[in-house]
PDB file of C-alpha atoms in Angstrom:
ATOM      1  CA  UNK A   1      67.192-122.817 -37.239  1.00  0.00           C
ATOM      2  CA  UNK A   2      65.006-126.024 -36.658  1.00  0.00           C
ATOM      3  CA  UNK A   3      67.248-128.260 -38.105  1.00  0.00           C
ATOM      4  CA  UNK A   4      69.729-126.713 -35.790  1.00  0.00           C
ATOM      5  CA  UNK A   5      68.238-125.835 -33.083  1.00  0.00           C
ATOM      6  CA  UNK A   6      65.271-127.953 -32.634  1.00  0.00           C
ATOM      7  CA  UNK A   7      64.062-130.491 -30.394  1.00  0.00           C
ATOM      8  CA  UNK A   8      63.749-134.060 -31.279  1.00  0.00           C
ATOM      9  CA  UNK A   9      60.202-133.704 -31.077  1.00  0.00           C
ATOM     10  CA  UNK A  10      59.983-130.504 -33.511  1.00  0.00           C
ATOM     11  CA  UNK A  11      62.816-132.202 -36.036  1.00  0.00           C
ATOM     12  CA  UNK A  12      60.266-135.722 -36.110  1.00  0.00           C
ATOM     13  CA  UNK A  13      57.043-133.272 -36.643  1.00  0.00           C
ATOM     14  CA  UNK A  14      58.292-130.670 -39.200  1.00  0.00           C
ATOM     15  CA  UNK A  15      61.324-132.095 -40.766  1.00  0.00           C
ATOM     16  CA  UNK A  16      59.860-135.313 -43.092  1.00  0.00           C
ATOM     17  CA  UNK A  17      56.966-132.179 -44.123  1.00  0.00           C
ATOM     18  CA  UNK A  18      59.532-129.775 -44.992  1.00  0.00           C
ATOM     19  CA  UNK A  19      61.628-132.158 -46.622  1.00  0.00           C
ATOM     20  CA  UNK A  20      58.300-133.984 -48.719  1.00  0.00           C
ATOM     21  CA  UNK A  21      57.218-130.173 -49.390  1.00  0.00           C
ATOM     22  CA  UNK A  22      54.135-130.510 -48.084  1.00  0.00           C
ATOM     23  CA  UNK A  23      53.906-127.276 -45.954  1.00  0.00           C
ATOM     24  CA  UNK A  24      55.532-123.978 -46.624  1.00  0.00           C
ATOM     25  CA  UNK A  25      56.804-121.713 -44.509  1.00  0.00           C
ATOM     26  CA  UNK A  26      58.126-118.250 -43.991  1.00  0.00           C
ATOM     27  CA  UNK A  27      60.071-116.176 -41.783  1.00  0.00           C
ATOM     28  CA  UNK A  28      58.626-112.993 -39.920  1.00  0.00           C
ATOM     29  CA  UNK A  29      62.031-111.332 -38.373  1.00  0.00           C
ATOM     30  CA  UNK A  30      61.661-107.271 -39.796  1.00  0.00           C
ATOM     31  CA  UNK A  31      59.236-104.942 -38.626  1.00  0.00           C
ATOM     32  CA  UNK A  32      57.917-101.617 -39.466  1.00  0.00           C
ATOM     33  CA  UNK A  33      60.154 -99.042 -38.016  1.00  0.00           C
ATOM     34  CA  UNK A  34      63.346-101.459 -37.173  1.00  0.00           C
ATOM     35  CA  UNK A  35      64.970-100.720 -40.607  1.00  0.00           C
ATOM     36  CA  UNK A  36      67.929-103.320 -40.967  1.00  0.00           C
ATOM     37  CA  UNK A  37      68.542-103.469 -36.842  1.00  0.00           C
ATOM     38  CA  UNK A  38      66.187-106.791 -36.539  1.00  0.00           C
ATOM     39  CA  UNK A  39      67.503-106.952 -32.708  1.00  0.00           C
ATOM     40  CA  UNK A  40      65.263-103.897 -32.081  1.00  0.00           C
ATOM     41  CA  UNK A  41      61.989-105.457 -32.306  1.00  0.00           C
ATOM     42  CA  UNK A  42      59.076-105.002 -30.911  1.00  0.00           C
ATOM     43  CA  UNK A  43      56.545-107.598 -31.297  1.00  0.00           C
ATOM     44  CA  UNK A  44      56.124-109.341 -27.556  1.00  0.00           C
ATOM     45  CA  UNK A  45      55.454-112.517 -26.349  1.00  0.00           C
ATOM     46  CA  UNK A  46      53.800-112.899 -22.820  1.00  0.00           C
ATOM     47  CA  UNK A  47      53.679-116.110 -21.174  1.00  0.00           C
ATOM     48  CA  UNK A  48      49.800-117.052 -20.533  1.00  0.00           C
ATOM     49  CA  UNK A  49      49.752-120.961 -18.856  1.00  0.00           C
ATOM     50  CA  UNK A  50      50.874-123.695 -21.260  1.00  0.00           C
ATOM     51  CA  UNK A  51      50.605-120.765 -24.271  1.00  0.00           C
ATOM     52  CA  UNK A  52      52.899-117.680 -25.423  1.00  0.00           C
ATOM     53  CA  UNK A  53      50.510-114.186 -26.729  1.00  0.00           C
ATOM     54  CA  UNK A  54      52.143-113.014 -29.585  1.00  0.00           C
ATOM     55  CA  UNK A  55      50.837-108.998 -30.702  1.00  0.00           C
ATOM     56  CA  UNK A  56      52.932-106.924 -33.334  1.00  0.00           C
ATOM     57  CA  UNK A  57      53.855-106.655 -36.628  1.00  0.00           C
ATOM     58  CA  UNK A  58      56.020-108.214 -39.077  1.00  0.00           C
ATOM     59  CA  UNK A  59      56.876-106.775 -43.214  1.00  0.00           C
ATOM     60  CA  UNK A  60      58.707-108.052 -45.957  1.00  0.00           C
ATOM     61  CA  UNK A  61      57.375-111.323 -45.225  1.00  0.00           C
ATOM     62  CA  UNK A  62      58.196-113.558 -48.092  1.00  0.00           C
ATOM     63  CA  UNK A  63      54.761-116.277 -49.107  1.00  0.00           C
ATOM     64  CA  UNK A  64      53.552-115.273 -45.720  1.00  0.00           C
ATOM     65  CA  UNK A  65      50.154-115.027 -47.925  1.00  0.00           C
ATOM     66  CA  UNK A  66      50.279-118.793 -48.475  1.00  0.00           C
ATOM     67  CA  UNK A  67      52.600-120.209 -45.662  1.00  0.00           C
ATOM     68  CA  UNK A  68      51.514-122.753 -42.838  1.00  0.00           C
ATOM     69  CA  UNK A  69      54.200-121.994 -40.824  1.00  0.00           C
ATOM     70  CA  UNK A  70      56.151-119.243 -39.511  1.00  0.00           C
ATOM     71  CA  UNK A  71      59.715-119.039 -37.891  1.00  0.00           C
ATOM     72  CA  UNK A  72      59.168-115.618 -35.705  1.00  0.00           C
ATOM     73  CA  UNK A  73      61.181-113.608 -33.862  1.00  0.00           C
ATOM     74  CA  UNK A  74      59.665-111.891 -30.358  1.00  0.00           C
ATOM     75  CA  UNK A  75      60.326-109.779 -27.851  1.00  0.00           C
ATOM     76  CA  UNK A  76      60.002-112.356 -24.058  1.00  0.00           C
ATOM     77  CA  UNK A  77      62.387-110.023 -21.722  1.00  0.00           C
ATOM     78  CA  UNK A  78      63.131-106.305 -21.820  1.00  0.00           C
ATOM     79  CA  UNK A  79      66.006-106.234 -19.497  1.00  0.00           C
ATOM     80  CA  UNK A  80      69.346-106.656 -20.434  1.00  0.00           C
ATOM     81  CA  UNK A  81      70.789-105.692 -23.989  1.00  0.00           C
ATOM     82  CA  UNK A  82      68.668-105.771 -27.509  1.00  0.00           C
ATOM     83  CA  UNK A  83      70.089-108.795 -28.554  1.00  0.00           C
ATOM     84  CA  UNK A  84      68.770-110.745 -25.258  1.00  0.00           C
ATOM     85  CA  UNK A  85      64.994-111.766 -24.402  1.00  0.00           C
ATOM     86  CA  UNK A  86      64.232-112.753 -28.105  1.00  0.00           C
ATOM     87  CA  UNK A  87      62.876-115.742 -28.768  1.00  0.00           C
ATOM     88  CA  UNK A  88      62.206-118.077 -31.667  1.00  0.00           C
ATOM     89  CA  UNK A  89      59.037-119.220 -32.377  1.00  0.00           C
ATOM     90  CA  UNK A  90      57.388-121.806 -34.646  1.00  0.00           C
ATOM     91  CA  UNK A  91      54.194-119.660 -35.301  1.00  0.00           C
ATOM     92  CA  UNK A  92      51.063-121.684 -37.110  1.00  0.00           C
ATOM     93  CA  UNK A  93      50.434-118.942 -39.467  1.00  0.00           C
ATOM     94  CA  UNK A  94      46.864-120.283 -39.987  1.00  0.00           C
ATOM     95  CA  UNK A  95      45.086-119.509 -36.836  1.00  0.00           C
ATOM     96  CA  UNK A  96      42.917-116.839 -35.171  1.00  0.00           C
ATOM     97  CA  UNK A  97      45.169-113.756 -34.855  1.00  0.00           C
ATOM     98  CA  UNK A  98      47.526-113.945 -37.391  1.00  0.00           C
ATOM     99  CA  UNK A  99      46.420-111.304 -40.423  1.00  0.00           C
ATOM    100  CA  UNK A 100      48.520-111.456 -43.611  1.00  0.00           C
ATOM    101  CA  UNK A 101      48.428-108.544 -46.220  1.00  0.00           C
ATOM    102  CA  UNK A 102      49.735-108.405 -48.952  1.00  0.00           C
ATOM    103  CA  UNK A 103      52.141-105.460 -50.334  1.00  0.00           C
ATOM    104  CA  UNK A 104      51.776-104.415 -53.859  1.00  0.00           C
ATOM    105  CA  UNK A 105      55.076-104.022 -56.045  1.00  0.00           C
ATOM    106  CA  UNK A 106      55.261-101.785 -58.553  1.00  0.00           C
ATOM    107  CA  UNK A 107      55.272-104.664 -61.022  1.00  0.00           C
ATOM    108  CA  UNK A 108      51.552-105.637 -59.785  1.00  0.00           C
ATOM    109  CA  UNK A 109      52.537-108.986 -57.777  1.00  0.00           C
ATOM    110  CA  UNK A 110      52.971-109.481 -54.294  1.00  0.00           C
ATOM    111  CA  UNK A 111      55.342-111.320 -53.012  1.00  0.00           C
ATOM    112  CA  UNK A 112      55.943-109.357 -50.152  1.00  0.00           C
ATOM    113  CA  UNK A 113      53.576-109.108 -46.872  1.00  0.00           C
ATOM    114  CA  UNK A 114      53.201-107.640 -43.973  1.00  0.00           C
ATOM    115  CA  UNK A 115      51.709-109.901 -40.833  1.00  0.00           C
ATOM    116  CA  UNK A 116      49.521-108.112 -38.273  1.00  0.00           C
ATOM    117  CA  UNK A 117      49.671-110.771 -34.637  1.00  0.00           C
ATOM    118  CA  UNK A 118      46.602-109.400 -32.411  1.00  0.00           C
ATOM    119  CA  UNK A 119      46.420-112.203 -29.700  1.00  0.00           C
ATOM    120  CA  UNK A 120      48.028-115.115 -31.349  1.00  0.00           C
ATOM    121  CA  UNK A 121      48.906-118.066 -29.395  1.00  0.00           C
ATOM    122  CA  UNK A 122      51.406-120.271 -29.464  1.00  0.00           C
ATOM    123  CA  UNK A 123      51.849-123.401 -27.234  1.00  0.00           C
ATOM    124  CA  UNK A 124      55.126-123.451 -25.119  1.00  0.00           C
ATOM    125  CA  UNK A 125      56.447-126.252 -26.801  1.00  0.00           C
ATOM    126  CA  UNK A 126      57.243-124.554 -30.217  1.00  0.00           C
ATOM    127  CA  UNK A 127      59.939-122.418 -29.198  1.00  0.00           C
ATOM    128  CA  UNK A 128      63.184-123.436 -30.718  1.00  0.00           C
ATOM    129  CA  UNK A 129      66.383-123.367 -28.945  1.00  0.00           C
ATOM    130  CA  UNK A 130      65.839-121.411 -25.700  1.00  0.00           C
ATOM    131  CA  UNK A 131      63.877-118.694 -24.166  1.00  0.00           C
ATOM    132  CA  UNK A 132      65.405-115.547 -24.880  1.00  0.00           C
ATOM    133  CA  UNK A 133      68.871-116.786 -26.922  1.00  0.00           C
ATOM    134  CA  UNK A 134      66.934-116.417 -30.415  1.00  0.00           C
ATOM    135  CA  UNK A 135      69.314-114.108 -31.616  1.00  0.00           C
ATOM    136  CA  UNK A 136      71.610-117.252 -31.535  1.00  0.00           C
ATOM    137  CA  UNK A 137      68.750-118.998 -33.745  1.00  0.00           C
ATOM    138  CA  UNK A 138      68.029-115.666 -35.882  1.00  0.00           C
ATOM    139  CA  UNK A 139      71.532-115.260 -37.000  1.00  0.00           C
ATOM    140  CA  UNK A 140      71.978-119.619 -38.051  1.00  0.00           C
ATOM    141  CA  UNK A 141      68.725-118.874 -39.948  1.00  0.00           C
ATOM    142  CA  UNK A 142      70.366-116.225 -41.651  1.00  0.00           C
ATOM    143  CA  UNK A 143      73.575-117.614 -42.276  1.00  0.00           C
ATOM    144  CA  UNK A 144      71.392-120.819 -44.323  1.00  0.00           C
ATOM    145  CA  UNK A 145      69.369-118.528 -45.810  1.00  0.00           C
ATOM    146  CA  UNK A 146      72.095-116.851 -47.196  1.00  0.00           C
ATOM    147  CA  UNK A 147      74.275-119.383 -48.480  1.00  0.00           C
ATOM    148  CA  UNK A 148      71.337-120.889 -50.015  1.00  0.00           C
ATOM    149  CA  UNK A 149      70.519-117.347 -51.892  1.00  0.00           C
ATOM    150  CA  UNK A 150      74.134-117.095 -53.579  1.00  0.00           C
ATOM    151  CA  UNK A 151      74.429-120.410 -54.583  1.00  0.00           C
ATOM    152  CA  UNK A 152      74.600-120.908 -58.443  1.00  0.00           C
ATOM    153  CA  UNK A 153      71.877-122.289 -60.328  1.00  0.00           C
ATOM    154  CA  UNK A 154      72.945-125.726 -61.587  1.00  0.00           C
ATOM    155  CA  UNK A 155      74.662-126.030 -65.411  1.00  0.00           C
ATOM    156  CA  UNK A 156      73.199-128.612 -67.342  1.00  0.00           C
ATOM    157  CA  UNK A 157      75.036-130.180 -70.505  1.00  0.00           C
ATOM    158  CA  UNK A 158      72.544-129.024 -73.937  1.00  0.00           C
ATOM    159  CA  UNK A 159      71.946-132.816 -75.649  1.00  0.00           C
ATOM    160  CA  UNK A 160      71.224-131.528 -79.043  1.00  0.00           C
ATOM    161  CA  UNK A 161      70.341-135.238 -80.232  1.00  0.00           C
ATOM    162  CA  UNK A 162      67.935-135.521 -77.305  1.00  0.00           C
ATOM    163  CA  UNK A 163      66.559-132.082 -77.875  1.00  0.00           C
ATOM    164  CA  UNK A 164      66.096-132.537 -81.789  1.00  0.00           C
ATOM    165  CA  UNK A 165      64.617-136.091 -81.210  1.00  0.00           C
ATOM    166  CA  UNK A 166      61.844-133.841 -79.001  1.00  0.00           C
ATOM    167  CA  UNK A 167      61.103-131.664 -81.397  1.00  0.00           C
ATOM    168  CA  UNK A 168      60.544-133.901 -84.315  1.00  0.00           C
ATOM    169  CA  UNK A 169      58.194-135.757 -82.145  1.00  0.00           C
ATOM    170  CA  UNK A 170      56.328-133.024 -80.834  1.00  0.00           C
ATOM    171  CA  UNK A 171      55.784-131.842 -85.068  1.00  0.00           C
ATOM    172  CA  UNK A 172      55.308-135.184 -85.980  1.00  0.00           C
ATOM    173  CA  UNK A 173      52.386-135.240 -83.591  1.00  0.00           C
ATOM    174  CA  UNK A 174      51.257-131.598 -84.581  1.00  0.00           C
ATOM    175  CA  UNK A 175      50.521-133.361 -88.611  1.00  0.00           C
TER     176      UNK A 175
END
């Protein structure tokens, strides 16, 4: 989506971090009672001056517990169909108003969160794309994401001279 459908500005800011790994992020698109129909949300943004209010709820939140960014999706315009008056938000998941918890598995780990927004702000200048057309920007996101998650894990060619060199030093040094 930011790659995409960012401005200049955003691509200069977030891209090199992104790219250097030296921020994580996450993406808060499903809520609660919105099942697979992401276009139904329900978590608003109102307009406040130079800042958006963000209040609702987000689950199945991916590293949300350790993320400095979010990409969000929220409600800016009721009228018209579902699919228009979202927008696309960079959210700083780090700030007053944002609450991440985390959901147990049954395996003990948590991957998996759920982020509470009570009154979280957002400056005007991190949507990306355009007020109320990110459905547009949810479903690119999506699209990445989704190539990226069925792409095969690269095949590496076993050196067995390399690998048996490895071992004799590492029981050489082990004497």
């Amino acid at each position: 989506g930011l790659f995409t459908f960012g401005t200049p500005e955003q691509c200069e800011r977030y891209l090199p971090e992104i790219l250097a790994g030296d921020v994580t992020w996450c993406i808060g698109m499903s809520e609660p009672n919105s099942g697979s129909d992401l276009a139904s949300l329900s978590t608003s943004a109102v307009r406040d001056g130079d800042e958006w209010v963000i209040n609702g709820q987000k689950v199945w939140n991916t590293s949300a517990h350790h993320a400095d960014y979010g990409m969000l999706l929220a409600r800016t315009n009721r009228d018209g169909s579902k699919h228009h008056g979202i927008t696309y938000f960079v959210l700083p998941m780090r700030q007053p108003g944002v609450e991440v918890r985390p959901i147990k598995q049954m395996n003990y780990h948590s991957s998996f969160n759920e982020v509470f927004m009570t009154d979280a702000r957002i400056p005007t200048n991190m949507i990306v794309g355009t007020l109320d057309d990110g459905w547009r920007v949810a479903r690119a996101t999506l699209a990445h994401e989704r190539t990226f998650s069925t792409m095969r894990r690269p095949k590496f060619v076993h050196n067995a001279a390399t690998e048996s060199r490895a071992v004799r030093e590492a029981e050489h040094e082990a004497e």
